[in-house]
Coordinates of C-alpha atoms in Angstrom, one line a residue:
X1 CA 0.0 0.0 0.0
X2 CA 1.2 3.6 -0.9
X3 CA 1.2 5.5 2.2
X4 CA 0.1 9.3 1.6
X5 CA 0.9 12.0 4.1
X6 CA -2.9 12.3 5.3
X7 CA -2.0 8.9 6.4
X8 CA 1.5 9.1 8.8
X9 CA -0.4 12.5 10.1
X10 CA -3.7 10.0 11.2
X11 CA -0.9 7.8 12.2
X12 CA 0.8 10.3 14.2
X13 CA -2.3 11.9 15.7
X14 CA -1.1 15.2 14.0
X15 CA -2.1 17.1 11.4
X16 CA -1.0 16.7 7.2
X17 CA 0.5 20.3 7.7
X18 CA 2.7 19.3 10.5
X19 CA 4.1 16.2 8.5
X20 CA 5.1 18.6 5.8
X21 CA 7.0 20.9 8.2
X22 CA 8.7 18.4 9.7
X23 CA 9.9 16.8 6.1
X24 CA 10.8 19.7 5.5
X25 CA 12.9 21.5 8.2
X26 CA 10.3 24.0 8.9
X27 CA 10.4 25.7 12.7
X28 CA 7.8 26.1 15.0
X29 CA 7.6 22.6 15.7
X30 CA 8.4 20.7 18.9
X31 CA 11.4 18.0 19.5
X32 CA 8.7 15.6 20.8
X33 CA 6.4 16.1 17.5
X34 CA 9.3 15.8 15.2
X35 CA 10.4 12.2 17.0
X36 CA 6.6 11.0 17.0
X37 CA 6.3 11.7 13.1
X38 CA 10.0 10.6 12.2
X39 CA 8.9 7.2 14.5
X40 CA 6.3 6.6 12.1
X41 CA 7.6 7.6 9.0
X42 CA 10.8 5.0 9.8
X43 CA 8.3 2.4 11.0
X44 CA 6.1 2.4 7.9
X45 CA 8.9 3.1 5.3
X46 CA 7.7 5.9 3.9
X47 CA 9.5 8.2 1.5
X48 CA 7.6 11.1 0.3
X49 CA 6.9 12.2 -3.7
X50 CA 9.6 13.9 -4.9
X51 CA 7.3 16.7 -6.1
X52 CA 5.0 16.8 -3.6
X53 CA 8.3 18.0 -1.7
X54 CA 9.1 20.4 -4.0
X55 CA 5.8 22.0 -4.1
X56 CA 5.6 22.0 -0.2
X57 CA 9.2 23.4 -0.1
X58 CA 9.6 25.4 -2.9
X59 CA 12.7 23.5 -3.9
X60 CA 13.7 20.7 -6.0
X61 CA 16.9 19.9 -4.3
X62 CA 17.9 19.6 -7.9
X63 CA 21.3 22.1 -9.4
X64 CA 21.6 22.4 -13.3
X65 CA 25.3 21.9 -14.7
X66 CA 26.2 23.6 -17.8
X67 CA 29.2 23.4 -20.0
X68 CA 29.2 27.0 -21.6
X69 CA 30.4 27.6 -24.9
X70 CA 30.3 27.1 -28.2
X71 CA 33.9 24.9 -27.9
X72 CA 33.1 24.0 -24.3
X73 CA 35.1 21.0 -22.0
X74 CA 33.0 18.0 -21.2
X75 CA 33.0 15.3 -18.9
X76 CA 36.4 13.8 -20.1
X77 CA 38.3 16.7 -19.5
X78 CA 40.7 15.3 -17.2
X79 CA 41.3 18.9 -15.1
X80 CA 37.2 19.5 -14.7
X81 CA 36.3 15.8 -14.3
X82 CA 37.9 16.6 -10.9
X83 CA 36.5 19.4 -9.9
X84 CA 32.8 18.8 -11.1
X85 CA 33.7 14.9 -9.1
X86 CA 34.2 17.4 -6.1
X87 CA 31.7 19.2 -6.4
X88 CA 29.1 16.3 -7.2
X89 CA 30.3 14.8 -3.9
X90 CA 30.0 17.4 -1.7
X91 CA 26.6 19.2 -3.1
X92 CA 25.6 15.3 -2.4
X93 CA 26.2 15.6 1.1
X94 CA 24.6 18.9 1.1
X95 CA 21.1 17.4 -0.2
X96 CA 21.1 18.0 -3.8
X97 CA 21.0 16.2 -7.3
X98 CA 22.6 17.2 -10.6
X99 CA 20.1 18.2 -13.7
X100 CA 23.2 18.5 -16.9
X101 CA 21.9 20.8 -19.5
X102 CA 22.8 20.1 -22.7
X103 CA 23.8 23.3 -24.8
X104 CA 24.2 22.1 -28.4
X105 CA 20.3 22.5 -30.6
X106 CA 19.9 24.7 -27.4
X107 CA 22.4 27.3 -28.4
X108 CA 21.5 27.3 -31.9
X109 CA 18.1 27.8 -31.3
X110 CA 19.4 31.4 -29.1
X111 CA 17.7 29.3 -26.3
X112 CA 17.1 31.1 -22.9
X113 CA 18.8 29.3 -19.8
X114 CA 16.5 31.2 -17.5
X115 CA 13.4 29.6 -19.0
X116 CA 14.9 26.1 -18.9
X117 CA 16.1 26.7 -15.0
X118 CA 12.6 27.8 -14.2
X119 CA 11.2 24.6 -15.9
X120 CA 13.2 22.0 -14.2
X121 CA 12.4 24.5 -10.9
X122 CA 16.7 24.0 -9.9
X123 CA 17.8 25.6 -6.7
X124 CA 21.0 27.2 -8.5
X125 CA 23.8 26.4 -11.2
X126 CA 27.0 25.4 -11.5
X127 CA 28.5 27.1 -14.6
X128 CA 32.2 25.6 -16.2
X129 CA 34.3 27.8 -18.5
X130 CA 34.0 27.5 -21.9
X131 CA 35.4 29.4 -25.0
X132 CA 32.5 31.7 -26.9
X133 CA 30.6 31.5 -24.1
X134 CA 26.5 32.5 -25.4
X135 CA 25.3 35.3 -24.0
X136 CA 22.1 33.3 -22.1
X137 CA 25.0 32.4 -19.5
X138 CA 25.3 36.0 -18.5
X139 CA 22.0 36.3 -18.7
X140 CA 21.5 33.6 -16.6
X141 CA 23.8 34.8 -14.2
X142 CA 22.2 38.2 -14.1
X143 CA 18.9 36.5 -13.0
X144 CA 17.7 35.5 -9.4
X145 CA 18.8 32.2 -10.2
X146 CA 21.9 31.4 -7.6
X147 CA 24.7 30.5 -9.5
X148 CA 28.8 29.8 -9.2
X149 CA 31.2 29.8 -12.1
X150 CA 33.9 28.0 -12.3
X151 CA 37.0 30.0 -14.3
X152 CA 34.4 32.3 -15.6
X153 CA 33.5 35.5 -14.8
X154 CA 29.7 36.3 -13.8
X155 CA 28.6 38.5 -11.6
X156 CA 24.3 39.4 -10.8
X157 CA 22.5 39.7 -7.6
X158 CA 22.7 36.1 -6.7
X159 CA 25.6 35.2 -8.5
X160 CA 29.9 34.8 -7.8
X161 CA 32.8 32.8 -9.1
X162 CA 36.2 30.8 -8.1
X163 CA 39.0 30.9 -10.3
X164 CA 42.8 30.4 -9.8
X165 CA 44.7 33.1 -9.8
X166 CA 46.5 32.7 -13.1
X167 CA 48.7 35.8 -13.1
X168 CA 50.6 34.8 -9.9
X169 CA 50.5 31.1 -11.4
X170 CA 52.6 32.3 -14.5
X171 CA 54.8 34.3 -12.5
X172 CA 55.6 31.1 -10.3
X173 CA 56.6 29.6 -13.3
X174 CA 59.4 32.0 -14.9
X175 CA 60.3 32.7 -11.7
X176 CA 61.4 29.1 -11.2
X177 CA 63.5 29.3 -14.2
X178 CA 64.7 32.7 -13.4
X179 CA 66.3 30.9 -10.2
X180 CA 67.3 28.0 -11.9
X181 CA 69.7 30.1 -14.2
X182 CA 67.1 30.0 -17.3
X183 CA 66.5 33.0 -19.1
X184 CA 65.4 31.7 -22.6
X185 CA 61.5 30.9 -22.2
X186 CA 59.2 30.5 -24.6
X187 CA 55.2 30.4 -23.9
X188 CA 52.5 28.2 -25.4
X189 CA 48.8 29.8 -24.8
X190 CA 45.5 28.8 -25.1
X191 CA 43.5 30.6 -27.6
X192 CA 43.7 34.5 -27.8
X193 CA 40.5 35.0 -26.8
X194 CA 40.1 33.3 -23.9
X195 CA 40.1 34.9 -20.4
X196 CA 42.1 32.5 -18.4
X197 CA 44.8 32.3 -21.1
X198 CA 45.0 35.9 -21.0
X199 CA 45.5 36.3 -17.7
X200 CA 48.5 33.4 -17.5
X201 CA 50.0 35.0 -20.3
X202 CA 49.7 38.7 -18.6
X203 CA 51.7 36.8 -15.5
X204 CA 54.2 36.1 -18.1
X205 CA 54.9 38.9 -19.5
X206 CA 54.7 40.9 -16.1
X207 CA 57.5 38.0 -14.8
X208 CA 59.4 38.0 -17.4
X209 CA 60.0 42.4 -17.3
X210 CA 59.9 42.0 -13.7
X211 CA 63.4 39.7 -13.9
X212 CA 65.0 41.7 -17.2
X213 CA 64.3 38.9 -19.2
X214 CA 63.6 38.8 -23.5
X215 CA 60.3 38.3 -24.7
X216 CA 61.0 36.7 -28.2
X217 CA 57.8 37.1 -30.4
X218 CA 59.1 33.8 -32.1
X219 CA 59.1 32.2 -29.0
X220 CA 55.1 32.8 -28.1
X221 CA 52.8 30.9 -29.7
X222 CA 49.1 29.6 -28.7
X223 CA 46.8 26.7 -29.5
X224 CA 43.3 25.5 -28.0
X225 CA 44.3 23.8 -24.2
X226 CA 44.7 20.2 -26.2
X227 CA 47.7 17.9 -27.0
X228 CA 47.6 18.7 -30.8
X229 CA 47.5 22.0 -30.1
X230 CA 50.6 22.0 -27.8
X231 CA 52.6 19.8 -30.4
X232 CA 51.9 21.8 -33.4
X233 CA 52.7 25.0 -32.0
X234 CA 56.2 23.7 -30.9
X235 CA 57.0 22.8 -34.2
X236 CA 56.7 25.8 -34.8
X237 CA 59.3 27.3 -32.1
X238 CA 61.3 25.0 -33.3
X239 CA 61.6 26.0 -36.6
X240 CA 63.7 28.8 -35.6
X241 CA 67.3 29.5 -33.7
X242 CA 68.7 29.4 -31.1
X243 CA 66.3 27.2 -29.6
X244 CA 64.7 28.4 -26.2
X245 CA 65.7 27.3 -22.8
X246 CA 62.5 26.2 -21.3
X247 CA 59.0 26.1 -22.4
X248 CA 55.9 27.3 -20.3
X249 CA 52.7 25.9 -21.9
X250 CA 49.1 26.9 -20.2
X251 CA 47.7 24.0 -19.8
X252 CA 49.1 20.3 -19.0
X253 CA 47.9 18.8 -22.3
X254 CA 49.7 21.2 -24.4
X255 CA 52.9 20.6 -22.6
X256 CA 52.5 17.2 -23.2
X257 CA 52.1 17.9 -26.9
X258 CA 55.4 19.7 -26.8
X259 CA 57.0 17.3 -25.4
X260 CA 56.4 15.1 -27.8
X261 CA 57.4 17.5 -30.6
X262 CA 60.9 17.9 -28.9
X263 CA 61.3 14.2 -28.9
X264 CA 60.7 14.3 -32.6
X265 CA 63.4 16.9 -33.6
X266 CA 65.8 14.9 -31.6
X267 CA 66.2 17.0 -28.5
X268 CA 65.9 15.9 -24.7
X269 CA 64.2 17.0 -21.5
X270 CA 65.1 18.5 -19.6
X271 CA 68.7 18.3 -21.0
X272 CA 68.3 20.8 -24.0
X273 CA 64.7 22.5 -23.1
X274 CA 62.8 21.9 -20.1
X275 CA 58.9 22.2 -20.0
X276 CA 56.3 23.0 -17.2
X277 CA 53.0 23.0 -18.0
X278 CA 49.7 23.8 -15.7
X279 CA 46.9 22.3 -13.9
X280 CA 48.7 19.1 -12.4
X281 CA 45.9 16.3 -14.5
X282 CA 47.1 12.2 -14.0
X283 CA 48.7 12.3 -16.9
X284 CA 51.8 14.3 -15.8
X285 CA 52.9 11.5 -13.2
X286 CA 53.2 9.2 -16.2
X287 CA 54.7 11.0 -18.7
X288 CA 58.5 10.3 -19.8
X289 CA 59.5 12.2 -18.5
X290 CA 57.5 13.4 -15.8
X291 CA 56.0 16.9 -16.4
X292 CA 56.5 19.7 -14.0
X293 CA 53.4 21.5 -13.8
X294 CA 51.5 24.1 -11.6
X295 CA 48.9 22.6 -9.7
X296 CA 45.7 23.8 -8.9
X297 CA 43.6 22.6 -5.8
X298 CA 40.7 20.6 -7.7
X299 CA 39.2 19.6 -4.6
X300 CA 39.2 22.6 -3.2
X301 CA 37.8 24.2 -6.2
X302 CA 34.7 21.3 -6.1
X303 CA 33.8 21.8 -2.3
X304 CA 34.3 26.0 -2.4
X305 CA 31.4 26.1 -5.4
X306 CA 29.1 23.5 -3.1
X307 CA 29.4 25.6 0.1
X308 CA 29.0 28.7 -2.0
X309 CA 25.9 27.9 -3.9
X310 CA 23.9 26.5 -1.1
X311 CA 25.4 29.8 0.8
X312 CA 22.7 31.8 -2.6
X313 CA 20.6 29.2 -2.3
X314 CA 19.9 30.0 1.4
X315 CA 19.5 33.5 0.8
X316 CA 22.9 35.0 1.0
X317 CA 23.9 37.5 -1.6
X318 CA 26.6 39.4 -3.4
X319 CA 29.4 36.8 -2.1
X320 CA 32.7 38.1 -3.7
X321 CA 34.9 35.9 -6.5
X322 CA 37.0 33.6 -4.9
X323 CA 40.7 33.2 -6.3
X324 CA 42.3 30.3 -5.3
X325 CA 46.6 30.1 -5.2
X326 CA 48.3 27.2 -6.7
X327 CA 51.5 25.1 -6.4
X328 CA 54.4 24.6 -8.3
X329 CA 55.1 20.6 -8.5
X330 CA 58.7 19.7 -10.0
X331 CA 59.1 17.0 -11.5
X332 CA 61.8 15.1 -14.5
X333 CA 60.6 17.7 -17.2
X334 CA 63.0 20.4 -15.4
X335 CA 65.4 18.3 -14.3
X336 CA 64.7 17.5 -10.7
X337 CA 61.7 15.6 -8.9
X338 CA 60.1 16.3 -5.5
X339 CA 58.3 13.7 -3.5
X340 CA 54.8 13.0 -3.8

């Protein structure tokens, strides 16, 4: 038999509305009442409609993911598979479910992202960096929907976002060379358009001034964040002497495309260039050899956006961006390895 909440309440000796307060963490009501109706909800098994709960509550418990861009990451991008595996576990624990919106026809069809929150009735968004990001994301953001991004910048009345900071990240990086006695660098970025490559290569640059060292234009190249990317523009610095001293690539998978470029034209790392790339993925521990990278707390990145969107979700507003530091992790690729 399918147990109502007219029936626990008869059960009880308590009226339907007090069931519903009590399922739903509403005050007002006493110790004793809440033990008598949670004694007969456990005794009788009962687990109440998911949307009678959310009509009751005004909540669906329920947070939409989106990817935003038009060249957005997915779920097998190894640096945000950790973070959104962070986040899923700890907005878990806070009470909620994951709704992921899809963005592909959507975007086409200059789709509205307020409209589709509104019809699944989610609590808040979690919103991961993309490249040509549509303008319904800001929009979105803009709304009274409660919403985190993660290395994107949003801002609205209910809205904030966490996001390394990426100039001191680049300047950890030549810095590292500077002290190592390397003073011939070259740069790999991601795509010229996109904010987070634009901010490591701004740390860079500043670094680089900072310590007297050359910026060679043919030494500065960018591709898309991906291994192909990374290999083809190294080709390309390659093609021209002297050879640099070191390579800083932006992201981990380029610097693992590099690498593989310098194998080809039959140099060694980290005897003749060494690399460090950025964001500390699996891959880096296996590579030959090793790659040095910057690492950036995942984990940390995955609980912050939980706490944080429950914080709008409960009524808090106007919480400032959080920017989160990072760690330089040396490994083969510059010619030394610290313990893990």
């Amino acid at each position: 038999m399918t147990l109502t909440i007219k029936d626990i309440a008869q059960l009880a000796g308590v009226s339907s509305a007090t069931v519903s307060k009590v399922l739903n963490n509403y005050g007002g009501i006493s110790e004793k009442t809440k033990k008598n109706v949670m004694d007969v909800i456990n005794q009788m098994g009962y687990e109440p409609n998911f949307s009678a709960r959310s009509l009751a509550s005004k909540k669906s418990n329920l947070i939409g993911l989106i990817y935003a861009g038009k060249i957005n990451v997915d779920m097998t991008h190894p640096y945000f598979n950790e973070v959104i595996s962070s986040f899923k576990k700890n907005i878990g624990l806070l009470g909620y479910d994951i709704v992921l919106f899809s963005n592909e026809r959507f975007r086409q069809d200059n789709g509205s992202y307020i409209a589709r929150c509104r019809h699944f009735n989610v609590d808040g968004c979690l919103i991961i960096a993309g490249e040509e990001v549509e303008e319904a994301v800001f929009e979105l953001a803009k709304s009274e929907i409660p919403c985190i991004g993660i290395d994107i910048e949003i801002e609205g009345p209910k809205s904030s976002f966490i996001m390394t900071n990426n100039i001191n990240l680049s300047r950890k990086v030549v810095e590292h060379f500077y002290l190592n006695s390397i003073k011939e660098i070259a740069y790999i970025g991601g795509r010229r358009d996109s904010t987070i490559s634009n901010y490591r290569k701004q740390g860079f640059v500043e670094a680089m001034s900072q310590f007297g060292l050359e910026m060679k234009e043919e030494w500065v190249r960018y591709g898309d964040f991906h291994e192909d990317s990374g290999y083809n523009a190294m080709k390309e610095i390659l093609q021209t002497r002297p050879f640099p001293k070191a390579i800083y690539a932006a992201s981990d998978l380029m610097a693992l495309g590099a690498l593989q470029a310098i194998k080809e034209k039959g140099l060694k790392v980290p005897d003749d260039i060494k690399v460090i790339g950025c964001d500390d993925i699996a891959a880096c521990r296996y590579s030959d050899p090793k790659l040095t990278t910057v690492k950036q707390d995942k984990d940390k990145f995955g609980k912050l956006s939980a706490y944080m969107l429950n914080d709008l979700i409960n009524g808090k507003s106007k919480l400032k961006p959080v920017f989160i530091d990072s760690e330089l992790v040396v490994r083969e690729s510059c010619g030394s390895a610290q313990q893990e």
